mmCIF file of C-alpha atoms and ligand atoms in Angstrom:
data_model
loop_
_atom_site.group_PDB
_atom_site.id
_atom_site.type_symbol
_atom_site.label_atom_id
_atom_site.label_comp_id
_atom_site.label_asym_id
_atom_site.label_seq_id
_atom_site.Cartn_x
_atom_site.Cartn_y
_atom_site.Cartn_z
ATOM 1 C CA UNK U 74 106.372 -28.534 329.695
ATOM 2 C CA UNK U 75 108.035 -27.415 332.971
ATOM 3 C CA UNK U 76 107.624 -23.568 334.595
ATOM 4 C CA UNK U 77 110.759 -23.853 335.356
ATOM 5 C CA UNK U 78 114.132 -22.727 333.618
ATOM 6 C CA UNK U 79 117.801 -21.600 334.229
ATOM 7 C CA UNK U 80 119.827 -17.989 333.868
ATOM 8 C CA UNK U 81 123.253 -17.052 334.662
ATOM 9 C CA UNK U 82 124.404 -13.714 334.542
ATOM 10 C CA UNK U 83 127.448 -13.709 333.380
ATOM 11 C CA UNK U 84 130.813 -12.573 333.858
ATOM 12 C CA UNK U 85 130.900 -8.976 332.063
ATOM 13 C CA UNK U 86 127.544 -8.567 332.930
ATOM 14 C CA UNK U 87 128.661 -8.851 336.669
ATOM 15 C CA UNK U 88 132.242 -6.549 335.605
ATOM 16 C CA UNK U 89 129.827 -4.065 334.263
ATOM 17 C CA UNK U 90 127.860 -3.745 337.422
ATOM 18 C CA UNK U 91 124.443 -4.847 335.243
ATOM 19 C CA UNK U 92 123.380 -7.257 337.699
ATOM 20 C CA UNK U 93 120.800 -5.800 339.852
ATOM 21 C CA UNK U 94 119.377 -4.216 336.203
ATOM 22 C CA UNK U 95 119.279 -7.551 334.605
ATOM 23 C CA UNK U 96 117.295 -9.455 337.961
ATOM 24 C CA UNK U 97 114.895 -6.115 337.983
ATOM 25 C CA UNK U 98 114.258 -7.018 333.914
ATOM 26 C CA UNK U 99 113.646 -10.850 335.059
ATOM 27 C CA UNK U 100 111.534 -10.070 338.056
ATOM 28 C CA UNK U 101 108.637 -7.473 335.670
ATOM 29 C CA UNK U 102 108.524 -9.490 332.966
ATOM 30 C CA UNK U 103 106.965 -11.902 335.885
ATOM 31 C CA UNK U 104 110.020 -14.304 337.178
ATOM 32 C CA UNK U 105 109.664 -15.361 340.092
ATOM 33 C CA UNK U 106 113.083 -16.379 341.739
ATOM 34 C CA UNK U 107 113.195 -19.936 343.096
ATOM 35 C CA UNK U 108 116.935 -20.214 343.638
ATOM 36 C CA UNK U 109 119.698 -17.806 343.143
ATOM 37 C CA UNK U 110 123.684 -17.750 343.843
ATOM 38 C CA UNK U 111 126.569 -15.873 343.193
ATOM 39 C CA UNK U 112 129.601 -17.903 342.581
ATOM 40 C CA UNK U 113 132.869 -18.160 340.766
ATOM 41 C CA UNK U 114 132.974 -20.736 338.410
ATOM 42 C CA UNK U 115 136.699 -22.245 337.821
ATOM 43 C CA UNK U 116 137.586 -23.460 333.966
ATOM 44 C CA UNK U 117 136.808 -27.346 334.919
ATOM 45 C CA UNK U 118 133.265 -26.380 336.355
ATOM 46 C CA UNK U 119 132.878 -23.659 333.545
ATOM 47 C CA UNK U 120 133.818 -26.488 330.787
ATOM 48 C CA UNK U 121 131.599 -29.033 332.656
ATOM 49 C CA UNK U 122 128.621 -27.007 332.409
ATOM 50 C CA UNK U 123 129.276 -26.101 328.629
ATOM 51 C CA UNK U 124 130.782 -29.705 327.456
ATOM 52 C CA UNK U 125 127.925 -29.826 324.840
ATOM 53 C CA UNK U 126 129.839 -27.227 323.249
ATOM 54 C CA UNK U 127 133.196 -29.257 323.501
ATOM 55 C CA UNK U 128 133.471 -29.297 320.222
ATOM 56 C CA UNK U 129 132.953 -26.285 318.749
ATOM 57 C CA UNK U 130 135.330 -23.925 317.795
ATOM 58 C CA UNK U 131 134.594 -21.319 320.724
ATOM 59 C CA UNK U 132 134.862 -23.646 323.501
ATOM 60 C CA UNK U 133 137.893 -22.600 324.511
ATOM 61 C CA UNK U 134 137.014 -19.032 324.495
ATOM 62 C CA UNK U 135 134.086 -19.592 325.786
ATOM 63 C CA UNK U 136 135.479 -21.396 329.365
ATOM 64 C CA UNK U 137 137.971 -18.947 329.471
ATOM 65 C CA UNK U 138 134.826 -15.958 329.434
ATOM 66 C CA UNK U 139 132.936 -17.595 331.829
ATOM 67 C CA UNK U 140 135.636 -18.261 334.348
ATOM 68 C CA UNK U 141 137.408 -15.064 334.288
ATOM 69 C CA UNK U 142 134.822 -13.652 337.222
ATOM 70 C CA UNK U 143 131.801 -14.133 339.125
ATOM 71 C CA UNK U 144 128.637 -15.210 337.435
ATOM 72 C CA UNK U 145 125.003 -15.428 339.432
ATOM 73 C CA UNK U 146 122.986 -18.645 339.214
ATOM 74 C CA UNK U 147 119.384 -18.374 339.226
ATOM 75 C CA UNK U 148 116.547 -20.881 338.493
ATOM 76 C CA UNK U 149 113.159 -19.123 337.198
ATOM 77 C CA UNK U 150 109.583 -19.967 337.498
ATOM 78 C CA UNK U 151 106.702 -18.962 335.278
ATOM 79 C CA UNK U 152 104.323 -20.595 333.051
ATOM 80 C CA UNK U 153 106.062 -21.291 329.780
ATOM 81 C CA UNK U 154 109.732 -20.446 331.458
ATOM 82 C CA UNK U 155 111.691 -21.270 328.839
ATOM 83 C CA UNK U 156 110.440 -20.221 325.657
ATOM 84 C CA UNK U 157 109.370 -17.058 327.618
ATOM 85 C CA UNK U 158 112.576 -16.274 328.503
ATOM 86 C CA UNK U 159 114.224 -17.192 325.748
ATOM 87 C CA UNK U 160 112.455 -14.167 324.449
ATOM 88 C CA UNK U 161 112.921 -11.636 327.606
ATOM 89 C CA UNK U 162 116.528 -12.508 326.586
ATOM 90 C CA UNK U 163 116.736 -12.121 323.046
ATOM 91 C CA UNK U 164 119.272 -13.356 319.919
ATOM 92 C CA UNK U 165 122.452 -15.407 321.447
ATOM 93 C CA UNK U 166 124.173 -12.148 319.346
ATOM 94 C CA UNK U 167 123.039 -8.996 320.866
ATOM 95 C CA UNK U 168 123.753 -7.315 317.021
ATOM 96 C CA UNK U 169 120.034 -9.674 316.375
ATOM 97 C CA UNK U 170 118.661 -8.916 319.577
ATOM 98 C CA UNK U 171 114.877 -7.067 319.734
ATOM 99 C CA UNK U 172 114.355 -3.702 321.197
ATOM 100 C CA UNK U 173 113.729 -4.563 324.781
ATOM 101 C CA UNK U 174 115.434 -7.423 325.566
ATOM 102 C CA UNK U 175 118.019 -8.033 328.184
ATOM 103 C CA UNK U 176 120.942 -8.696 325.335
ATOM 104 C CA UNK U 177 120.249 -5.809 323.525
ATOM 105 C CA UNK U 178 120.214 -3.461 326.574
ATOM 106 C CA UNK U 179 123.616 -5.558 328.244
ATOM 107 C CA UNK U 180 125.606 -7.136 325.911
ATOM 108 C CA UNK U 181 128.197 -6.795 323.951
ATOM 109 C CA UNK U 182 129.477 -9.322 321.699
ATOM 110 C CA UNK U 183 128.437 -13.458 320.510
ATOM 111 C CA UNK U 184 130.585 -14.128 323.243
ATOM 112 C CA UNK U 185 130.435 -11.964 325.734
ATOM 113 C CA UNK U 186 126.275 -12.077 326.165
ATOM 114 C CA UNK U 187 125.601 -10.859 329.849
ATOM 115 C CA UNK U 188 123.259 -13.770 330.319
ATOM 116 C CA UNK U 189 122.650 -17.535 329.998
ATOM 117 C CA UNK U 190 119.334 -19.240 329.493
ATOM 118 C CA UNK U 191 117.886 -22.884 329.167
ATOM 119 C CA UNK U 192 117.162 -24.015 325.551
ATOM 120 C CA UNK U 193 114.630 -26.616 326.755
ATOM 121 C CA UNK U 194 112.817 -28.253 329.814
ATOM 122 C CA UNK U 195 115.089 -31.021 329.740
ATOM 123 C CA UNK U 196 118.212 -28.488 329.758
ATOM 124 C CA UNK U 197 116.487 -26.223 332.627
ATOM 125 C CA UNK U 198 116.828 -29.174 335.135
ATOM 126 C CA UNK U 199 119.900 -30.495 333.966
ATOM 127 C CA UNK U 200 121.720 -26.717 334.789
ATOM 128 C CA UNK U 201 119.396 -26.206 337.316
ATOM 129 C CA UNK U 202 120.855 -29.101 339.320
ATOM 130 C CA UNK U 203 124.163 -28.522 338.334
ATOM 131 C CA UNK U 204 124.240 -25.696 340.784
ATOM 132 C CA UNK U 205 121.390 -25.941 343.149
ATOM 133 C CA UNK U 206 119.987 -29.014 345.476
ATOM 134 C CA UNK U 207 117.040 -29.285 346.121
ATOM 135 C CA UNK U 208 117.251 -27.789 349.259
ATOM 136 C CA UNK U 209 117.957 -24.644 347.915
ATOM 137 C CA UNK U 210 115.278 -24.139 345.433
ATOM 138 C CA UNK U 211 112.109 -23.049 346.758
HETATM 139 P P1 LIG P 238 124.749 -19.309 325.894
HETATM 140 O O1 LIG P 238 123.306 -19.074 325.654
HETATM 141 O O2 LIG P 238 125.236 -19.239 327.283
HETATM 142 O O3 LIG P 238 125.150 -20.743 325.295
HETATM 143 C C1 LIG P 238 126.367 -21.018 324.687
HETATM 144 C C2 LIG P 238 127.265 -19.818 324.616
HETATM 145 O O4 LIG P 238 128.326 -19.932 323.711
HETATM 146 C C3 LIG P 238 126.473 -18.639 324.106
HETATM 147 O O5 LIG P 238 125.549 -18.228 325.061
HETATM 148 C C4 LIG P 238 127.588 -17.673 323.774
HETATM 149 O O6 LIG P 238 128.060 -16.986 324.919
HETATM 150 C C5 LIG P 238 128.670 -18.624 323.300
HETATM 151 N N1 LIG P 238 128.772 -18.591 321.852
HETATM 152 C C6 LIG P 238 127.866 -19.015 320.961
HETATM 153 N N2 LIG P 238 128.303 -18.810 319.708
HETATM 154 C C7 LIG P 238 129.528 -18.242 319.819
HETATM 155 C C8 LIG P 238 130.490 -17.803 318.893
HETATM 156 N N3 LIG P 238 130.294 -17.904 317.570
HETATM 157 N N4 LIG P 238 131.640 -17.285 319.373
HETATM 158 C C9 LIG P 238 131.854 -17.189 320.700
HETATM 159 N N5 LIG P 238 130.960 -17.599 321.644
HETATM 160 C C10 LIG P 238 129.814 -18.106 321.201
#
């Protein structure tokens, strides 16, 4: 186990202006930020970070989402990162999210889910590198 994991906010979350709501969730549920950026992500990087996903049926969609506007890139550190905020986020469907969780308060749909996070240690440093060196995470 790592205490280390990955978040993006995403593209409606950043339309919506939820951003600065969704880091002050992260941050008192104990975060600390180690690494954050905001960038635009074209369809080839979009598709590159979600190619495990090539071949299911929302792919498309989903590249299309998360290249239509600016998304921030943050890496996370706590003790039990992932799992922990795998929970701070909630259900990957905001209708099956908990009271108090970021999905429930920001999303909207499946697909459009205000935020990204790591499924697993392995996954954390495979995203985190994917948009930070390590010169850039502190
Ligand atoms: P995320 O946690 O970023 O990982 C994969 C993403 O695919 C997920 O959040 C959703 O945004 C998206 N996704 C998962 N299931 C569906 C679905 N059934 N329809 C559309 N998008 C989906």
């Amino acid at each position: 186990m790592t205490n280390r994991t990955f978040t993006m906010i995403k593209p409606d979350a950043t339309e919506k202006g939820s951003t600065g709501g969704i880091l002050a969730m992260i941050n008192a549920a104990g975060f600390r930020i180690v690494a954050m950026k905001m960038t635009h992500l074209g369809a080839g990087k979009a598709g590159q970070f979600y190619e495990v996903h090539k071949e299911r049926p929302f792919y498309g969609e989903l590249v299309e989402f998360m290249s239509r506007g600016p998304i921030t890139a943050a890496i996370l550190e706590k003790e039990n990162a992932v799992e922990d905020f795998r929970k701070l986020i909630g259900a990957t469907n905001p209708a099956n999210a908990e009271e108090g969780t970021i999905r429930k308060k920001y999303a909207a749909s499946i697909g459009e889910n205000a935020v990204h996070g790591s499924d697993s240690d392995e996954n954390a440093a495979i995203e985190g590198a994917f948009f930070f060196n390590k010169l850039e995470q502190f």
